[in-house]
Short mmCIF file of N, CA and C in Angstrom, two decimals:
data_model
loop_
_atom_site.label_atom_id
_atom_site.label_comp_id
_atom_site.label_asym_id
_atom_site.label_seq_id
_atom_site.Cartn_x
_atom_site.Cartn_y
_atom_site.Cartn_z
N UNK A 1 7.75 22.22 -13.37
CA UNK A 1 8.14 22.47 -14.74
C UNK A 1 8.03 21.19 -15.58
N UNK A 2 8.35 20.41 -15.32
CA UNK A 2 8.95 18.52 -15.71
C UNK A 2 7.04 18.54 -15.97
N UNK A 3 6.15 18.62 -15.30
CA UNK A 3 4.68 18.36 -15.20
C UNK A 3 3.81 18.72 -16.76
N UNK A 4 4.21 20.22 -17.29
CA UNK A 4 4.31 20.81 -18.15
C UNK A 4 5.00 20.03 -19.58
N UNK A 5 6.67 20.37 -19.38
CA UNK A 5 7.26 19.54 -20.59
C UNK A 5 6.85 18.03 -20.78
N UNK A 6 6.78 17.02 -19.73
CA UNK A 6 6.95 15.96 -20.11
C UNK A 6 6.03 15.11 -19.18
N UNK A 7 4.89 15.93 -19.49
CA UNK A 7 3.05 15.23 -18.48
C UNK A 7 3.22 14.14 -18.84
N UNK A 8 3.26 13.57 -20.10
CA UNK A 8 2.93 12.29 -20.16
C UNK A 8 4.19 10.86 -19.75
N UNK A 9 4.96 11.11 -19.20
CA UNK A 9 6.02 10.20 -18.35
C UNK A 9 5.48 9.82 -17.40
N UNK A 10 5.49 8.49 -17.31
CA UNK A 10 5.01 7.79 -15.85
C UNK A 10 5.87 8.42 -14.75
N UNK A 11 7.32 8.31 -14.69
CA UNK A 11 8.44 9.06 -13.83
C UNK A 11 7.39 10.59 -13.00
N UNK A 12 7.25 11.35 -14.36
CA UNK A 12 7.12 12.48 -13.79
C UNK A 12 5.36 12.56 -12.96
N UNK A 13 4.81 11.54 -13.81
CA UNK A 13 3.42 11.82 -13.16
C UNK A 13 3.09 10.82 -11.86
N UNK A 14 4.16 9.80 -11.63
CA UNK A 14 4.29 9.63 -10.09
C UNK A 14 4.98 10.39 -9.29
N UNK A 15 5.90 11.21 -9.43
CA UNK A 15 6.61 12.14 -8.54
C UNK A 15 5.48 12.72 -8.29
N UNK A 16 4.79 13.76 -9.50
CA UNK A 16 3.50 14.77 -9.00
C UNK A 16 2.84 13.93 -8.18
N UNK A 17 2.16 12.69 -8.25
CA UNK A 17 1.04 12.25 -7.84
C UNK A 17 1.79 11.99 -6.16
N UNK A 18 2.70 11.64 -5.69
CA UNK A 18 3.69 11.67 -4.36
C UNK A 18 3.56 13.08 -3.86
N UNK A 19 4.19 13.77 -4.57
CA UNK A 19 3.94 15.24 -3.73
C UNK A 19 2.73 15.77 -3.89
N UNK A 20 1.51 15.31 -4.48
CA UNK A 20 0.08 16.20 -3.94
C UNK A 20 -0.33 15.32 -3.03
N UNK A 21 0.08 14.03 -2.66
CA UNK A 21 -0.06 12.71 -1.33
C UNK A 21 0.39 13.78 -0.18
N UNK A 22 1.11 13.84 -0.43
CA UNK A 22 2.22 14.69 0.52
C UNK A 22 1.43 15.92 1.36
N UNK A 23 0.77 16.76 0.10
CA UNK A 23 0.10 17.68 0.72
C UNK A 23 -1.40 17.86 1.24
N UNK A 24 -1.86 16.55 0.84
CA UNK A 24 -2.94 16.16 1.33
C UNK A 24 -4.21 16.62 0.48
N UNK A 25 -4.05 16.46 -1.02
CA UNK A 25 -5.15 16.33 -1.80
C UNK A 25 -5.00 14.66 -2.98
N UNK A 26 -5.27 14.88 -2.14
CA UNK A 26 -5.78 13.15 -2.83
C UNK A 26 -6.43 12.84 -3.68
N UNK A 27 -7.38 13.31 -4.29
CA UNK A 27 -8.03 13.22 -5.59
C UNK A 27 -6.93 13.92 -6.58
N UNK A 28 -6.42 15.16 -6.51
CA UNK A 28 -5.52 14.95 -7.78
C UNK A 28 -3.77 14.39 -7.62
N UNK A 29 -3.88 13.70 -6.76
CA UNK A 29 -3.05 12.73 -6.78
C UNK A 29 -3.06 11.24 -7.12
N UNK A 30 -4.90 10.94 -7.43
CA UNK A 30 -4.97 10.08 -7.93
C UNK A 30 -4.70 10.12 -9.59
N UNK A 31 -4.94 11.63 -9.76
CA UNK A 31 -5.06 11.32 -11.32
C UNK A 31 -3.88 11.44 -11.89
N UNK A 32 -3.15 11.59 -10.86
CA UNK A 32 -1.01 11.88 -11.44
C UNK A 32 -0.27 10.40 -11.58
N UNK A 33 -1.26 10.23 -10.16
CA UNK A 33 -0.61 7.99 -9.77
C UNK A 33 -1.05 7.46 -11.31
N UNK A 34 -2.39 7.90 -11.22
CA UNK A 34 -3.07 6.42 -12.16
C UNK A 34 -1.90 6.70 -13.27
N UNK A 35 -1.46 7.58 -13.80
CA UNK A 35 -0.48 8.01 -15.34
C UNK A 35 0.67 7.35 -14.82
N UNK A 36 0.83 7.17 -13.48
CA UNK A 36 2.53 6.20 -13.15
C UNK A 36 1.85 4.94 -12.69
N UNK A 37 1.17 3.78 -13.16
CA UNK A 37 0.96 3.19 -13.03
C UNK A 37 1.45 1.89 -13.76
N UNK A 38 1.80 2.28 -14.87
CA UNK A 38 2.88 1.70 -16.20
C UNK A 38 4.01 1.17 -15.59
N UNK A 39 4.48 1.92 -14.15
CA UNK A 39 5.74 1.71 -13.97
C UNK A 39 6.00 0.22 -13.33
N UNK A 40 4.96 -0.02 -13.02
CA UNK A 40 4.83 -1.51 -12.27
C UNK A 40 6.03 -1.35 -10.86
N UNK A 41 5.68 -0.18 -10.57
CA UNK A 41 6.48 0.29 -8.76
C UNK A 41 5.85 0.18 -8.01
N UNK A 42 6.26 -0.60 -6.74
CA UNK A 42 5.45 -0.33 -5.40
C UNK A 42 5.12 1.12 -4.39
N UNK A 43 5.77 1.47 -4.71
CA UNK A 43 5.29 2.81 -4.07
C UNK A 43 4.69 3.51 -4.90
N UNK A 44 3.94 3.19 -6.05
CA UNK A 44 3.12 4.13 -7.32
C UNK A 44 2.36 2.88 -6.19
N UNK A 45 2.16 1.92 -6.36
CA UNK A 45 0.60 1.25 -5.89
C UNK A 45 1.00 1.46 -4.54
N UNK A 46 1.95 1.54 -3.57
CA UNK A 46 1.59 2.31 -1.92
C UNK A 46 0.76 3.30 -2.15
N UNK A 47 0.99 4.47 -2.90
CA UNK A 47 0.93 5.70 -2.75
C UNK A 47 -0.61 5.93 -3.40
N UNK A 48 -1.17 5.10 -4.47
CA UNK A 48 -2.54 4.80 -4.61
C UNK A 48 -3.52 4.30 -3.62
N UNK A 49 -2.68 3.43 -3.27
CA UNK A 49 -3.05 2.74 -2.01
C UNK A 49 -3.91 3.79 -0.61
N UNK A 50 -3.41 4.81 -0.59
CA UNK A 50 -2.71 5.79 0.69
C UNK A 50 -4.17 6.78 -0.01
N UNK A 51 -4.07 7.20 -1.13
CA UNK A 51 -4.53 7.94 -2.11
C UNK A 51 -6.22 7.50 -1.63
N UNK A 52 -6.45 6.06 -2.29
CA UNK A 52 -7.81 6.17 -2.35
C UNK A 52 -8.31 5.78 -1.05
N UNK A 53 -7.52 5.31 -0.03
CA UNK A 53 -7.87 5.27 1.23
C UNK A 53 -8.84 6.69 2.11
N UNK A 54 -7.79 7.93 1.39
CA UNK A 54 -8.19 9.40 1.88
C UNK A 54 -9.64 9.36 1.50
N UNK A 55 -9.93 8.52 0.24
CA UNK A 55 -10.91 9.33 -0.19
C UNK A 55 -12.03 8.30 0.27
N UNK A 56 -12.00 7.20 0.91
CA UNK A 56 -13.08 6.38 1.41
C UNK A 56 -13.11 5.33 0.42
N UNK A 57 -11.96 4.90 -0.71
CA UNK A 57 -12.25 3.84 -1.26
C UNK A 57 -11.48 2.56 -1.18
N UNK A 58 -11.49 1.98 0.17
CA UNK A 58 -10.79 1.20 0.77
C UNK A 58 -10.90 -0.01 0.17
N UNK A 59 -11.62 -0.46 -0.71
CA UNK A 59 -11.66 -1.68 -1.05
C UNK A 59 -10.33 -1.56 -2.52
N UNK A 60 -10.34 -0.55 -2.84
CA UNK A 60 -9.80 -0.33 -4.19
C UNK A 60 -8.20 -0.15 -3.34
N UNK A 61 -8.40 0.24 -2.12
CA UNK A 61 -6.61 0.38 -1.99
C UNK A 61 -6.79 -0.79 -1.38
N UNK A 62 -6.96 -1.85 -0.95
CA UNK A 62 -6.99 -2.93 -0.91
C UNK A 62 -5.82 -3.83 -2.36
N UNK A 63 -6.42 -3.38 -3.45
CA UNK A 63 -5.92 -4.14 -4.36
C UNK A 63 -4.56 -3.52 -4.66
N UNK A 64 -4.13 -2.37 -4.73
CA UNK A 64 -3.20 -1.65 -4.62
C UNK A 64 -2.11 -2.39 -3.43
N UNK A 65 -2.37 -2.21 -2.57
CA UNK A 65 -1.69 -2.65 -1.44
C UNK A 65 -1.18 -4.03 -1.91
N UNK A 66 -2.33 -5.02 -2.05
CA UNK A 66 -0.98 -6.51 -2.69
C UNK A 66 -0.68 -6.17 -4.05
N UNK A 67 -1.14 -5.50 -4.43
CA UNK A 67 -0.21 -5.27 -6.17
C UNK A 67 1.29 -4.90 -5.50
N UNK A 68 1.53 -4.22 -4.67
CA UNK A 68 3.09 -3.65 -3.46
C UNK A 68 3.30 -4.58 -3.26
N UNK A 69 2.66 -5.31 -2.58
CA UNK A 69 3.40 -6.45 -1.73
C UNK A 69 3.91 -7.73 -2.54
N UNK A 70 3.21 -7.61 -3.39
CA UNK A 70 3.57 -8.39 -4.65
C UNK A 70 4.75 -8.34 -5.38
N UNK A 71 4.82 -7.01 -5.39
CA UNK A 71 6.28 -6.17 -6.10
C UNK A 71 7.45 -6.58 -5.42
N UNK A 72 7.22 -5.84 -4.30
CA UNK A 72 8.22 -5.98 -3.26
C UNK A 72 7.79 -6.86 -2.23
N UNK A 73 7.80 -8.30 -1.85
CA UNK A 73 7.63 -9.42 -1.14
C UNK A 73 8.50 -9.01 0.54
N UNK A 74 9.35 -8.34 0.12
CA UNK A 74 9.39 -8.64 1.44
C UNK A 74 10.02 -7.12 2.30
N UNK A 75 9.29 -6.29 1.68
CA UNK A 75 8.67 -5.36 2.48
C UNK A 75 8.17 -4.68 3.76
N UNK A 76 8.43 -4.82 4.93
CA UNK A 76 7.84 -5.26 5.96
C UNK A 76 6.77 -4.04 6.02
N UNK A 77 7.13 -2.96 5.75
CA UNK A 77 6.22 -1.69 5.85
C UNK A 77 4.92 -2.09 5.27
N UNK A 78 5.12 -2.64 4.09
CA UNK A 78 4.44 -2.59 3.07
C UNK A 78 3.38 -4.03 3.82
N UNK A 79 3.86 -4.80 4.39
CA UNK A 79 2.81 -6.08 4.98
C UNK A 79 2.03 -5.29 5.97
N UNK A 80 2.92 -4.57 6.90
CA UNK A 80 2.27 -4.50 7.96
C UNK A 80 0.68 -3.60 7.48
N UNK A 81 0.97 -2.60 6.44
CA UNK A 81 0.02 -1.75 5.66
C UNK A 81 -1.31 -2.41 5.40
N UNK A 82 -0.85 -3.86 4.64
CA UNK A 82 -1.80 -4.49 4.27
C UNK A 82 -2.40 -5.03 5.53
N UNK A 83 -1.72 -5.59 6.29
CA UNK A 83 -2.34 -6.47 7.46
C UNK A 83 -3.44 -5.11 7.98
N UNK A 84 -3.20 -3.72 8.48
CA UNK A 84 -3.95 -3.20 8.73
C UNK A 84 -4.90 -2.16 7.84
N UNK A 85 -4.94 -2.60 6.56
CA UNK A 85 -5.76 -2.56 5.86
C UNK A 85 -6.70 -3.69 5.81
N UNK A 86 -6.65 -4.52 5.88
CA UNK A 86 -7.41 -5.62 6.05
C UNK A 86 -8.35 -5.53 7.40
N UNK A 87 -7.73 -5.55 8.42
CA UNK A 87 -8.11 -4.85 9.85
C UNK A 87 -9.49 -3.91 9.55
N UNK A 88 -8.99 -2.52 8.97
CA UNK A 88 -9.86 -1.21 8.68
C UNK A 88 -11.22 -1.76 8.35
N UNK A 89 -10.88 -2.75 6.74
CA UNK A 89 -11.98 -3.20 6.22
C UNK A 89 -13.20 -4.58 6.72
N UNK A 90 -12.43 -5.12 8.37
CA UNK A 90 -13.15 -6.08 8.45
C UNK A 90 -12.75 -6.91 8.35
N UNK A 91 -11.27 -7.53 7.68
CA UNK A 91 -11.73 -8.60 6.61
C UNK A 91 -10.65 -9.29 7.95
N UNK A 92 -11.09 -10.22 8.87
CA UNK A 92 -9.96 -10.40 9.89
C UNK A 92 -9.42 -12.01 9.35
N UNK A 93 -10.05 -12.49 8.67
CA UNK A 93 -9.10 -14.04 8.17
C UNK A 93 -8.22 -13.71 7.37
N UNK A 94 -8.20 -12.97 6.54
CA UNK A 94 -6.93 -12.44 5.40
C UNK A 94 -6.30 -11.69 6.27
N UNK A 95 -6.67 -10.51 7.07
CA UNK A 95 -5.76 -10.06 7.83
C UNK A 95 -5.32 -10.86 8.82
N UNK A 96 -5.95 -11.99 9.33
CA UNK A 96 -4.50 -13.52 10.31
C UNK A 96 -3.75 -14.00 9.22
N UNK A 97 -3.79 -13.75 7.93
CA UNK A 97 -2.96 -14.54 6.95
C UNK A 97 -1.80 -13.71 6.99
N UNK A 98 -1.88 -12.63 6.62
CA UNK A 98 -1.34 -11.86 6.08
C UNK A 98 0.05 -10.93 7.28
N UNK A 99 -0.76 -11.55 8.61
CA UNK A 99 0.03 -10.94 10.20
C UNK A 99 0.59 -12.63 9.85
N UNK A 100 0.53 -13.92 9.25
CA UNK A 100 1.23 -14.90 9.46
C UNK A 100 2.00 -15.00 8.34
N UNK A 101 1.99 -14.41 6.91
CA UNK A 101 2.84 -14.21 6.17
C UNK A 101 4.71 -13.53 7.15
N UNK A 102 3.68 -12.41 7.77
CA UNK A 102 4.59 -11.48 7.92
C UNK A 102 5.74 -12.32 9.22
N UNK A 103 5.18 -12.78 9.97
CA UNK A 103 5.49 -13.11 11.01
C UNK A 103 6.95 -14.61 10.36
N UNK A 104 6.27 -15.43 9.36
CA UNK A 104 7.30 -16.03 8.34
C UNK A 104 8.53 -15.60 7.87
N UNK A 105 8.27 -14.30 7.38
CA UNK A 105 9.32 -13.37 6.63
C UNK A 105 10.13 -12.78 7.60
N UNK A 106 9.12 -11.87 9.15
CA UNK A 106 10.33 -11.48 9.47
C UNK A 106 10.15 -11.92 11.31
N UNK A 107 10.64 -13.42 11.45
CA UNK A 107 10.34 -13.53 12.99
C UNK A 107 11.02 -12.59 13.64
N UNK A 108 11.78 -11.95 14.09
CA UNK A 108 12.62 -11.02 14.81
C UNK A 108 11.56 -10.00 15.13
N UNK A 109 10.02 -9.85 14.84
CA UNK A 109 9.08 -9.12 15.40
C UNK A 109 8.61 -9.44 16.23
N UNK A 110 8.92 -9.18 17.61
CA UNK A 110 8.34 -10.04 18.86
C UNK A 110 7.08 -9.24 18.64
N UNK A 111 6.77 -7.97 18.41
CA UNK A 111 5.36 -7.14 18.68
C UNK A 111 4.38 -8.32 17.65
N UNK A 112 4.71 -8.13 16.43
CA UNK A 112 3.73 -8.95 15.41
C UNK A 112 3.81 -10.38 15.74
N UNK A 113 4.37 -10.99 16.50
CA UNK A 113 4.36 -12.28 17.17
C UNK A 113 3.59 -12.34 18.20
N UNK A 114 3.80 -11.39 19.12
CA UNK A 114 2.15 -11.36 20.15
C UNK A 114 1.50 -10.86 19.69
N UNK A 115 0.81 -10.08 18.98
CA UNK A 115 -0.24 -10.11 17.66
C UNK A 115 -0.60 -11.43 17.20
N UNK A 116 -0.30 -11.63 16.71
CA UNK A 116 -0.24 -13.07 16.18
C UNK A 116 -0.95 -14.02 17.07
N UNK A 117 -0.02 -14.23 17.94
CA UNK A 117 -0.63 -15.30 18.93
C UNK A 117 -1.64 -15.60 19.64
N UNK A 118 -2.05 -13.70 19.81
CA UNK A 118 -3.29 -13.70 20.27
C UNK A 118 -4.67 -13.96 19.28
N UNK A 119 -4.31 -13.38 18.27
CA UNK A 119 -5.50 -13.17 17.03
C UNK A 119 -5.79 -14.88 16.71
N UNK A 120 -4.86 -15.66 16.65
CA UNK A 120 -4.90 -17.13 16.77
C UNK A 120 -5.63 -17.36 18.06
N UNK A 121 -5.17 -17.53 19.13
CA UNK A 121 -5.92 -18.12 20.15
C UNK A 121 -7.07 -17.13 20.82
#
């Protein structure tokens, strides 16, 4: 109903763009995100993130992903996302940065610590 009265709210056109994520159409969930994009929220750029991934445009949720991590620094979901986004795409020196960001923020990860240690040596 909210989609109808009040389409043009970032609020309402990231909720839509979350629940068509949800159901697994991704193209018009991009076009609900991009309208909550104003909101400068990390889970509007997770959920883009997630979005254009479905659709094969990994470099673009790439940027999405640290626009999140950016938001919210210390995130752990949100690193580990990126670290294996980085992974997906190849890119394995930003993804050792980014497993050594994380490993900074939250040592109490023994798993991402032998990760780590190995991808180093």
């Amino acid at each position: 109903h909210l989609g109808h009265v009040q389409s043009k709210d970032p609020f309402v056109q990231a909720a839509l763009g979350h629940k068509a994520l949800g159901e697994g159409k991704s193209e018009e969930a991009l076009a609900h995100l991009s309208k909550g994009l104003p909101l400068g929220d990390a889970t509007v750029y997770e959920d883009m993130a997630k979005a254009l991934s479905n659709v094969g445009r990994g470099d673009e949720a790439l940027d999405y992903l640290r626009r999140a991590v950016d938001t919210d620094p210390f995130n752990a979901v949100l690193l580990k996302k990126l670290t294996l986004q980085y992974i997906t795409l190849k890119r394995y020196p930003e993804a050792r940065q980014a497993m050594a960001r994380y490993v900074e923020l939250f040592p109490e990860d023994s798993f991402m610590r032998k990760l780590l240690a190995r991808v180093v040596n």
